[in-house]
Tab-separated table of C-alpha atoms in Angstrom:
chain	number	residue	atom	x	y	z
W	1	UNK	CA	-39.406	22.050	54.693
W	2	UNK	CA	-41.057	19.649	51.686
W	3	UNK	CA	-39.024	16.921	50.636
W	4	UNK	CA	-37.962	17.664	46.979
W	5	UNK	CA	-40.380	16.042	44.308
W	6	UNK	CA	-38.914	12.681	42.934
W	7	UNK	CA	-38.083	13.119	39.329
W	8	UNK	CA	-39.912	10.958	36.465
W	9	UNK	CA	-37.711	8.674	34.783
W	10	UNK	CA	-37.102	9.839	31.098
W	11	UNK	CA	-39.031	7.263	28.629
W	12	UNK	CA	-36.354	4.811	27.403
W	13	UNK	CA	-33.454	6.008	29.476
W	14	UNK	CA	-32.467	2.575	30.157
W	15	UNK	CA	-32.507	1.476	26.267
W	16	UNK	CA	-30.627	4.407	25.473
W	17	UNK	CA	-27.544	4.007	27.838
W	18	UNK	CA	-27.860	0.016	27.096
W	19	UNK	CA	-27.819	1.023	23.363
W	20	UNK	CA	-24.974	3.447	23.937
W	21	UNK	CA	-22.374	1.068	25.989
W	22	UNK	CA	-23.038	-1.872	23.400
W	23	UNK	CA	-22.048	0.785	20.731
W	24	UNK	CA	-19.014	1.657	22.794
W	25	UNK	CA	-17.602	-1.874	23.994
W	26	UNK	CA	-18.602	-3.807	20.228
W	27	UNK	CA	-15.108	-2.572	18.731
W	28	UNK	CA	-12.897	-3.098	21.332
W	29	UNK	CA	-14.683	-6.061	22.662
W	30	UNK	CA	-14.690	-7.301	18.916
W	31	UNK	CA	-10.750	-6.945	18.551
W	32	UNK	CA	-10.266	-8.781	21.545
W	33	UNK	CA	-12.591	-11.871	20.304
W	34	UNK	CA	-10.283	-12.033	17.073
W	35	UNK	CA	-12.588	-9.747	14.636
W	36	UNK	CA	-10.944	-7.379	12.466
W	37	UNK	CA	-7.199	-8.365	12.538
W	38	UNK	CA	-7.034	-8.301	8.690
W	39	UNK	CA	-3.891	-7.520	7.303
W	40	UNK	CA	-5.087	-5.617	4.084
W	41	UNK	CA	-7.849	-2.893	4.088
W	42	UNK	CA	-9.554	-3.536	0.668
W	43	UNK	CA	-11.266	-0.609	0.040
W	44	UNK	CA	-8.286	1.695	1.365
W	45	UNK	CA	-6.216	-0.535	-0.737
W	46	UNK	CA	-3.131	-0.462	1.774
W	47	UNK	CA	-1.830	-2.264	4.615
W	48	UNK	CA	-3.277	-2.073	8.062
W	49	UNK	CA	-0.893	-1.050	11.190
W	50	UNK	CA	0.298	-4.209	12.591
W	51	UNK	CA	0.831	-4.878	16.404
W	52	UNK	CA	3.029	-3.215	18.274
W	53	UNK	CA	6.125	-5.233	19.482
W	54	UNK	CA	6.843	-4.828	23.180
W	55	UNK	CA	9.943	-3.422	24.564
W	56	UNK	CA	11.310	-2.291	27.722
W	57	UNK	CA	14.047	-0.015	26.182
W	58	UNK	CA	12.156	3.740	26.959
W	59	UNK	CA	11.515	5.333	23.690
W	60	UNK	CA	9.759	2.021	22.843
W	61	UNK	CA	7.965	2.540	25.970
W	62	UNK	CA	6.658	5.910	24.949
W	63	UNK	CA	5.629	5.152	21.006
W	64	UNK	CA	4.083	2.195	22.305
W	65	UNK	CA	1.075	4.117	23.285
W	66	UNK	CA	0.618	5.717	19.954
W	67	UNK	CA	1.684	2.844	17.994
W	68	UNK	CA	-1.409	0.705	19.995
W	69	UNK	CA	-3.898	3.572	18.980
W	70	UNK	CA	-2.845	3.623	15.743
W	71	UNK	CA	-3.223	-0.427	15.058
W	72	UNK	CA	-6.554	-0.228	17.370
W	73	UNK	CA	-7.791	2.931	14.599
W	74	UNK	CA	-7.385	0.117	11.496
W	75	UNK	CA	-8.610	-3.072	13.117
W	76	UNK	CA	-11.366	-2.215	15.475
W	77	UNK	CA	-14.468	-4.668	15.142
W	78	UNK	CA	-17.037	-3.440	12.380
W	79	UNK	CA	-14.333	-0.993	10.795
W	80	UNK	CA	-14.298	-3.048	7.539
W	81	UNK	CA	-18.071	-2.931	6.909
W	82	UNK	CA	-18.799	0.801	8.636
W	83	UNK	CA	-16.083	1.951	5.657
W	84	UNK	CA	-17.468	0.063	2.869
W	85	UNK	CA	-20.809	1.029	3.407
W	86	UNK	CA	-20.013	5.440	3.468
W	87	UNK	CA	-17.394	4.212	0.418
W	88	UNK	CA	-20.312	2.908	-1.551
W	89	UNK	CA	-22.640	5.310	-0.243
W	90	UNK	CA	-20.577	8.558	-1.522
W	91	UNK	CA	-19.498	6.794	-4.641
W	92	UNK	CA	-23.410	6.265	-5.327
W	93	UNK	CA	-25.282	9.084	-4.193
W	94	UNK	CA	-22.018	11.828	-4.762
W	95	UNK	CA	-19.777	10.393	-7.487
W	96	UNK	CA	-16.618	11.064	-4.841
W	97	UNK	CA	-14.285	8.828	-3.416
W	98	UNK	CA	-14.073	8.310	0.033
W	99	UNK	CA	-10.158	8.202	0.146
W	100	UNK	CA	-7.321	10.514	-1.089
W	101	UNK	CA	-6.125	6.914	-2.469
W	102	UNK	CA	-8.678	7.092	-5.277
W	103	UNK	CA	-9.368	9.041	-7.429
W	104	UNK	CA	-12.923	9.351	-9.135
W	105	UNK	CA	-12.589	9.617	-12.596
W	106	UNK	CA	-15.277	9.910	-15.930
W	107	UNK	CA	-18.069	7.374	-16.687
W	108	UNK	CA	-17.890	5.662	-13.257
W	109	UNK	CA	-14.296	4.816	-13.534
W	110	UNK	CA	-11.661	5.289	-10.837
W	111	UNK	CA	-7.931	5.368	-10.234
W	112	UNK	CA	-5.253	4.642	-7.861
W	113	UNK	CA	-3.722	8.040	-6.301
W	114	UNK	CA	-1.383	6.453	-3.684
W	115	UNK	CA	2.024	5.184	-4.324
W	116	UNK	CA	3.226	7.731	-6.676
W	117	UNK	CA	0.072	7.110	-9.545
W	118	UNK	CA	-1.321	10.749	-8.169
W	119	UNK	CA	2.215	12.519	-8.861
W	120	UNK	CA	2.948	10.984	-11.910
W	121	UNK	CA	-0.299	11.891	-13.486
W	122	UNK	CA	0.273	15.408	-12.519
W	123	UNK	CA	3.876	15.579	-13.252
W	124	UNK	CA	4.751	18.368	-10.464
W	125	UNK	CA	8.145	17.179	-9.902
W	126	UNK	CA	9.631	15.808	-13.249
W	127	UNK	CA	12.895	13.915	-12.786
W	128	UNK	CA	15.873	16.180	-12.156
W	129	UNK	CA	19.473	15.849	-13.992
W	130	UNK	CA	21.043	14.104	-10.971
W	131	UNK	CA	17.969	11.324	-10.473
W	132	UNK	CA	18.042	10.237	-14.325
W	133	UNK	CA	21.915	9.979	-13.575
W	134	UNK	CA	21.303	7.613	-10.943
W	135	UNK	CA	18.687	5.937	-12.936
W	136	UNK	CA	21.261	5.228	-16.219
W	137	UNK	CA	24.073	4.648	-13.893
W	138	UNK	CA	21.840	2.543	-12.210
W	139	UNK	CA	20.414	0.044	-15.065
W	140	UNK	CA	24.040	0.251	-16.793
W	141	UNK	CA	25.342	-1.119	-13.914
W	142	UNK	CA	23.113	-4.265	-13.139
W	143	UNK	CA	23.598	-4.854	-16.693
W	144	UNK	CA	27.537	-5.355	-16.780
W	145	UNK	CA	26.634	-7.062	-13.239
W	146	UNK	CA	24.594	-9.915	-15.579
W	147	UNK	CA	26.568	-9.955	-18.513
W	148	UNK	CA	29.740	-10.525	-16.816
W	149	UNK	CA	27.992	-13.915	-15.698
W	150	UNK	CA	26.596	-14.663	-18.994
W	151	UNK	CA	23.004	-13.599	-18.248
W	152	UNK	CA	20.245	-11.252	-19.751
W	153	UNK	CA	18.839	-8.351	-18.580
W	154	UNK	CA	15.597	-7.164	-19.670
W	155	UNK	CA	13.851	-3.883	-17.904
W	156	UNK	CA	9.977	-3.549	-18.211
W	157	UNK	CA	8.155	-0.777	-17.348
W	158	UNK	CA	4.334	-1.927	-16.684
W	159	UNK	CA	1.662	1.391	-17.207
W	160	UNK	CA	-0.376	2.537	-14.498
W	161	UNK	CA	-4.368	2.594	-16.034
W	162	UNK	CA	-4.056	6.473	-16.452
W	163	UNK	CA	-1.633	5.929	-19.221
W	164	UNK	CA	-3.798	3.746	-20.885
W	165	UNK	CA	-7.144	5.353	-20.466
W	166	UNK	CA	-6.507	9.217	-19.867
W	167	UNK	CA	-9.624	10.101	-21.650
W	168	UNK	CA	-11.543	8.589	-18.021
W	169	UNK	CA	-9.280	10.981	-15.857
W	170	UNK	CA	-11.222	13.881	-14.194
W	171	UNK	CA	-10.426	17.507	-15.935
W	172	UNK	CA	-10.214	18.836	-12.365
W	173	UNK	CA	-6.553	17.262	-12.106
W	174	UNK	CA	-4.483	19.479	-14.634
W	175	UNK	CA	-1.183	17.930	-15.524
W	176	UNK	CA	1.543	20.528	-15.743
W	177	UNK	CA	3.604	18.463	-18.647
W	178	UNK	CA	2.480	15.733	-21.112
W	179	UNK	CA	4.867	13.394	-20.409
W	180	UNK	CA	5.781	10.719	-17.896
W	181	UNK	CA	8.667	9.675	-15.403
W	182	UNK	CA	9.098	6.760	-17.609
W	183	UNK	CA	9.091	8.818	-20.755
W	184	UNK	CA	12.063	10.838	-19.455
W	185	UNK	CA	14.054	7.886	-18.526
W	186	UNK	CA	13.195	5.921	-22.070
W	187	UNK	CA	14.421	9.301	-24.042
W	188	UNK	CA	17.344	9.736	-21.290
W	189	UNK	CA	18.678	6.366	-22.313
W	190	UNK	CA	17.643	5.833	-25.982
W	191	UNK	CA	20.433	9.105	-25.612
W	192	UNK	CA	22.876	7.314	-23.351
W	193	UNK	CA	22.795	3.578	-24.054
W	194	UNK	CA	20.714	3.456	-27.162
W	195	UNK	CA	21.356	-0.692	-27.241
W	196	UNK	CA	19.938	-1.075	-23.497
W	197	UNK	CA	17.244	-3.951	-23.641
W	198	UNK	CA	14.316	-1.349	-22.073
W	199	UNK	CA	10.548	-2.176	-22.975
W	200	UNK	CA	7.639	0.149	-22.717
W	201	UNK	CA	4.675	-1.971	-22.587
W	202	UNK	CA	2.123	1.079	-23.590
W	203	UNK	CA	2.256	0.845	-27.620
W	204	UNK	CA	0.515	-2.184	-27.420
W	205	UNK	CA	-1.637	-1.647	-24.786
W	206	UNK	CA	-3.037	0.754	-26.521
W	207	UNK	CA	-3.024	-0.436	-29.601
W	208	UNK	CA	-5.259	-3.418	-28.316
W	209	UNK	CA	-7.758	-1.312	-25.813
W	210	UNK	CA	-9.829	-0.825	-28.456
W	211	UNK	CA	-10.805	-4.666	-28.952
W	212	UNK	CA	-11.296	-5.198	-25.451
W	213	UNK	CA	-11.021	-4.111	-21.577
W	214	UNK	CA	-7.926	-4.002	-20.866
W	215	UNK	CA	-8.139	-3.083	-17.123
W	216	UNK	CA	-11.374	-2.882	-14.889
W	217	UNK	CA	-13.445	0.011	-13.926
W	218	UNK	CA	-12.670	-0.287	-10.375
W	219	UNK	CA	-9.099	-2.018	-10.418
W	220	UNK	CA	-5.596	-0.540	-10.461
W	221	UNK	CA	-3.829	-3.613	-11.959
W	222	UNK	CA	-4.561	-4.844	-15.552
W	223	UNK	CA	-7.026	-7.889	-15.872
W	224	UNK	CA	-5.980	-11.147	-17.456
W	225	UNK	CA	-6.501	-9.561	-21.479
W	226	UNK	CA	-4.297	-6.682	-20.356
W	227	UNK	CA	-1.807	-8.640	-18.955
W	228	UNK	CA	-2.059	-11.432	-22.235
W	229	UNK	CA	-0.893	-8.206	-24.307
W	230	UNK	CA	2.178	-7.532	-21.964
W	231	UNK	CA	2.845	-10.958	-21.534
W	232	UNK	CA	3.242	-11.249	-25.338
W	233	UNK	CA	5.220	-8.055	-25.832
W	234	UNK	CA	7.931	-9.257	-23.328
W	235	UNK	CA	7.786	-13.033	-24.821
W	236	UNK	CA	8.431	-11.315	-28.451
W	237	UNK	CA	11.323	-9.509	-26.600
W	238	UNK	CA	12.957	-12.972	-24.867
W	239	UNK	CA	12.639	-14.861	-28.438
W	240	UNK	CA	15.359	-12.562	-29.910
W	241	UNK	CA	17.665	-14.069	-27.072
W	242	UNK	CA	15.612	-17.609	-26.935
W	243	UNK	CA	14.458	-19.344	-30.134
W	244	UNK	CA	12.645	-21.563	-27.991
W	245	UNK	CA	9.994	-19.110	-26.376
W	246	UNK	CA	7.101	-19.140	-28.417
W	247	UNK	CA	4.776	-16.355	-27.300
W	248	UNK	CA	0.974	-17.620	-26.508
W	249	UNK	CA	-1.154	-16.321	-28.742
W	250	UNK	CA	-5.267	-15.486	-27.744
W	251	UNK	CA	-6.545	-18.366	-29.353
W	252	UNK	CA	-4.872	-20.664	-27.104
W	253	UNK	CA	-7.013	-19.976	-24.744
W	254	UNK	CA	-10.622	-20.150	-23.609
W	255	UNK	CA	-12.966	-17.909	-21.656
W	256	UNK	CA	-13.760	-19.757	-18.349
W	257	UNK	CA	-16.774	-18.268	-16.189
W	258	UNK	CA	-15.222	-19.848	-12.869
W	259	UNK	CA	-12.222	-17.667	-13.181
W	260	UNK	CA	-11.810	-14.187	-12.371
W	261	UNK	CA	-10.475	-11.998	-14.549
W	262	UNK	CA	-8.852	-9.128	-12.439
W	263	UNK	CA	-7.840	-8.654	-8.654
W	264	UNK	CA	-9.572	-10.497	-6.111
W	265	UNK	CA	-9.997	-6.209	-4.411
W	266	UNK	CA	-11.371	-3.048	-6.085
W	267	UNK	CA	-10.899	0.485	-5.735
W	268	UNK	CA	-13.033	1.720	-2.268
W	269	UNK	CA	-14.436	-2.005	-1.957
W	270	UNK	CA	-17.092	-1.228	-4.620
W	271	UNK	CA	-18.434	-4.739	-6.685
W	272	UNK	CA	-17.943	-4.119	-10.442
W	273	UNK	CA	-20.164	-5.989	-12.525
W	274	UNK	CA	-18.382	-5.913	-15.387
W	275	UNK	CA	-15.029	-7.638	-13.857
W	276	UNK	CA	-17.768	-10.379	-12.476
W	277	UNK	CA	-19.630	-11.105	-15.707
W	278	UNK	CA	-15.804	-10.472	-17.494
W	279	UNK	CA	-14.900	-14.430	-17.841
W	280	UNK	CA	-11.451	-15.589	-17.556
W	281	UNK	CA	-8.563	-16.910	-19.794
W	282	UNK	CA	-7.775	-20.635	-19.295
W	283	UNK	CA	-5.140	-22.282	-21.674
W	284	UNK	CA	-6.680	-25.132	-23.768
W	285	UNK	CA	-3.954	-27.225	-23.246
W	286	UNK	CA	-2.646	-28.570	-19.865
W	287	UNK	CA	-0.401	-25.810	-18.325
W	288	UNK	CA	3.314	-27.170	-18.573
W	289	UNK	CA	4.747	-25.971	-15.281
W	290	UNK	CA	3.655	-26.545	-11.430
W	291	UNK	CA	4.104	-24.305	-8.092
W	292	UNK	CA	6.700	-26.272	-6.189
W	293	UNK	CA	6.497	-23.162	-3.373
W	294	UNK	CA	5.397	-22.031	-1.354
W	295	UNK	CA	3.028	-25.182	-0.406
W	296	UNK	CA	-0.545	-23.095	-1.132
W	297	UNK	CA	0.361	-20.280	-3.369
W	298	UNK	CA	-2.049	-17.229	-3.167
W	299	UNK	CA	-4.583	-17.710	-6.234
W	300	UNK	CA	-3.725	-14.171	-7.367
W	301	UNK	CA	0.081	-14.592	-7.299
W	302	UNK	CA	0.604	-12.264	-4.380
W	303	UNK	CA	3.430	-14.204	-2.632
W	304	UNK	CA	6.544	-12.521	-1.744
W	305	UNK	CA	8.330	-15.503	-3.478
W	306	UNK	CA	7.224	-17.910	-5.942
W	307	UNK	CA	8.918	-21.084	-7.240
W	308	UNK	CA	8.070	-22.532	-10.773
W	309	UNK	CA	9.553	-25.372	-12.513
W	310	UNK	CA	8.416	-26.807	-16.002
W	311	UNK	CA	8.368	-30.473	-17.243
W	312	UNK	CA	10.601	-29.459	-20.147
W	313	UNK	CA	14.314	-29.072	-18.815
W	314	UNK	CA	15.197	-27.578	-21.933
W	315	UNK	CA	13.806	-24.482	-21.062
W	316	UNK	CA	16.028	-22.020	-20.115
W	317	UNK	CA	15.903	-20.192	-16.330
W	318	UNK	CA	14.716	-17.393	-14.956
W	319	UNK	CA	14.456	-14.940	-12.235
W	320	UNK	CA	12.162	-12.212	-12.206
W	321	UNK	CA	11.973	-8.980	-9.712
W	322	UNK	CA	8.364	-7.702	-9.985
W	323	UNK	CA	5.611	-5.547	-8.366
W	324	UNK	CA	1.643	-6.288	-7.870
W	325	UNK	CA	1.815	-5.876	-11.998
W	326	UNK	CA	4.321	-8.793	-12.327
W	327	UNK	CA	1.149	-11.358	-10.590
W	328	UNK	CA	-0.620	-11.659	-13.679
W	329	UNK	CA	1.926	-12.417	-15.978
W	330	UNK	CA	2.945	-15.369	-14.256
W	331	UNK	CA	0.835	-17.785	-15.520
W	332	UNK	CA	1.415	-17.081	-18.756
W	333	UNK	CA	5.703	-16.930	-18.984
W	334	UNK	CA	5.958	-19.534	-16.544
W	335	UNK	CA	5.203	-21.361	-19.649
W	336	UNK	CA	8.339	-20.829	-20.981
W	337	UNK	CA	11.077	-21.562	-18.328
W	338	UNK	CA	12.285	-24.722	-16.770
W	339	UNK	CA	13.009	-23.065	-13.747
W	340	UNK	CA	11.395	-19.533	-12.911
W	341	UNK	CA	11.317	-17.639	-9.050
W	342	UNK	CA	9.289	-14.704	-8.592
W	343	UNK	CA	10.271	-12.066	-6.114
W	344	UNK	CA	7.913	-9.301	-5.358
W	345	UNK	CA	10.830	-6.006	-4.843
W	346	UNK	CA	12.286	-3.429	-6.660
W	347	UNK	CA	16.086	-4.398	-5.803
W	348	UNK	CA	17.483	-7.042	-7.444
W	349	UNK	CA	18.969	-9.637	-5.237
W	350	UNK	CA	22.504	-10.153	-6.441
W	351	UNK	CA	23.444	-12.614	-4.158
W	352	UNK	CA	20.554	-15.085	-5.117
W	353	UNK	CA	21.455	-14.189	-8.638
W	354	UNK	CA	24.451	-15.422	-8.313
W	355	UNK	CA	23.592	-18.825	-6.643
W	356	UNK	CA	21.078	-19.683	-9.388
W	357	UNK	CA	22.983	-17.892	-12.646
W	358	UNK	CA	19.532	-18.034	-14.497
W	359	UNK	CA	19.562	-17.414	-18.073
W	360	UNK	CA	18.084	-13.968	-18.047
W	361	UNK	CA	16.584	-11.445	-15.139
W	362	UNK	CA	13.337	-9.777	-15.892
W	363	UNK	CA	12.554	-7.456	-14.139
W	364	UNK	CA	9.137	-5.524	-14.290
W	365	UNK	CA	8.475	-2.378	-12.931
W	366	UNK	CA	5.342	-0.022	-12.673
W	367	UNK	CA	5.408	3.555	-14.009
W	368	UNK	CA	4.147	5.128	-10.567
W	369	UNK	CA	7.226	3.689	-8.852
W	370	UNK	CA	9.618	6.137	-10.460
W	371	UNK	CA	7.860	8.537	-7.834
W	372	UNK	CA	8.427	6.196	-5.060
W	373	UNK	CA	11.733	4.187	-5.208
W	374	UNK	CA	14.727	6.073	-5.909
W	375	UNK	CA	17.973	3.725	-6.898
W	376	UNK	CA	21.664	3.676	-5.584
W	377	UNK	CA	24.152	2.932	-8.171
W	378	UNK	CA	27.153	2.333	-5.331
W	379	UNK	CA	25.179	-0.781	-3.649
W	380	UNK	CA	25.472	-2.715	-7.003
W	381	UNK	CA	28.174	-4.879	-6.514
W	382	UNK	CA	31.060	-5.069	-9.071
């Protein structure tokens, strides 16, 4: 009997599986060198699955598994580039986003969907009876909380860029009623507590979009002229209560190519070119307040706390409970307090409130949140 005939090698076998098992080992081989351990994915625009804590106790034992796959899934080596590159690349060639985060809109413009934005533009599930309730009982009740102790109160609620530019919204996404959240609660308590200190920031938002970009193509937040216009809407509000807050006005500033003049991310990682050639607002005169904490604040004002004191004592205090809106305002009424902290929450934190006893409690809010954070009257304290 013949001895079998040897086989041929296949032409570039060995490239192939050497090829293949670099593909396979770069992203775990990557995570373990330190790549990819990002806490923020910038063109998902959400937070990345952090590392699993260890635990003997069983049921930790079991999610552990899944909770490692999931964290592996978000920070494998290469992810970051590998999802801005198909972002781009359906953005470009399709005119689609890659995420059910954003939402592609008119003209090259998109918008955020996560976080409540999608379900307040398409109003499925108005408020009910029982949640604007909870909402009046709610803001009623943190009032009397301040007021008691001698403090103000003012509620802000901050517009998500649909409000503001709903012409740029695609006609695929009907809305099923032409209101807002926010518009039920403003008409539920202009019925209530007609004297409640509530502002909408929209009238003049929109009454200044017209003069100038207000927020970026590819940004969810406002940019620094957006937030400006805010800025001076709540300042005119706070004069009423303190003679000495004098809002800033636009020719106090100048136009500074060196600073940005929106978020340091954008919408599916995509570079605008109008937010980079967009210069930012720097006050002519020398700001009057410093960061005293935390030691190397984040240039955009994302720190869960931030500290602010001005070198006029006469100024009264502040505390203010904001969301990613609240960052951009901070440079401008920090100008206005002697002493100002900045917590990023929804709650209020009655306990700190009652070590400092500012002057007044601002607290800023975005529209989209209404779908999001539901409040509990009974955990206010008397």
């Amino acid at each position: 009997m013949s001895a079998p005939a040897r086989q041929r090698p296949i032409p570039g076998a060995t490239a192939i599986v050497t090829v293949f098992i670099v593909i396979i080992t770069i992203p775990g081989l990557g995570l373990a060198l330190g790549f990819g351990r990002g806490a923020v994915s910038e063109s998902e625009m959400r937070e990345l699955a952090r590392w699993p804590t260890w635990s003997w106790a069983r049921r930790d034992l079991l999610a552990w598994p899944g909770a490692f796959t999931r964290y592996f899934d978000d920070h494998f080596a290469m992810r970051a580039p590998l999802i801005d590159a198909r972002s781009a690349l359906l953005w470009r060639l399709a005119g689609t986003s890659a995420f059910d985060t954003t939402i592609a809109g008119k003209n090259n413009w998109l918008f955020f969907a996560d976080n409540g934005g999608l379900e307040d533009w398409t109003q499925q599930e108005p408020f009910s009876s029982a949640e604007l309730s909870d909402w009046s009982e709610t803001l009623m009740k943190r009032r009397a909380f301040l007021e008691k102790r001698g403090i103000r109160y003012l509620f802000v609620i901050a517009p998500d860029k649909q409000m503001i530019y709903p012409e740029y919204m695609p006609t695929s996404l009907r809305r099923l009623r032409t209101d807002y959240r926010a518009d039920q609660l403003i008409t539920h308590m202009a019925l209530t507590a007609p004297d409640f200190p509530l502002l909408d920031l929209r009238g003049p938002l929109i009454a200044a979009k017209s003069r100038e970009l207000l927020y970026h193509r590819y940004d969810t937040h406002w940019n620094d002229r957006g937030a400006l216009v805010a800025y001076q809407a709540i300042a005119r509000q706070l004069q009423r209560w303190f003679p000495s807050i004098v809002p800033l006005q636009r020719e106090d500033f100048d136009v500074d190519p060196s600073v940005t003049s929106g978020d340091k991310t954008s919408m599916l990682g995509l570079r605008d070119e109008g937010k980079r050639e967009m210069p930012g607002l720097v006050l002519r005169r020398r700001a009057g307040y410093r960061i005293v904490a935390p030691p190397r604040p984040d240039p955009y004002g994302e720190d869960p706390i931030l500290i602010v004191e001005h070198r006029d004592r006469r100024l009264p205090r502040a505390i203010v409970f904001r969301d990613s809106f609240g960052a951009r305002l901070i440079p401008y009424l920090s100008e206005h307090f002697s002493h100002v902290e900045y917590y990023w929450q929804d709650e209020l934190d009655y306990d700190e409130i009652e070590r400092q006893r500012p002057d007044v409690v601002i607290q800023e809010f975005v529209a989209r949140h209404f779908f999001t954070y539901g409040p509990y009257p009974p955990g206010i304290p008397q």
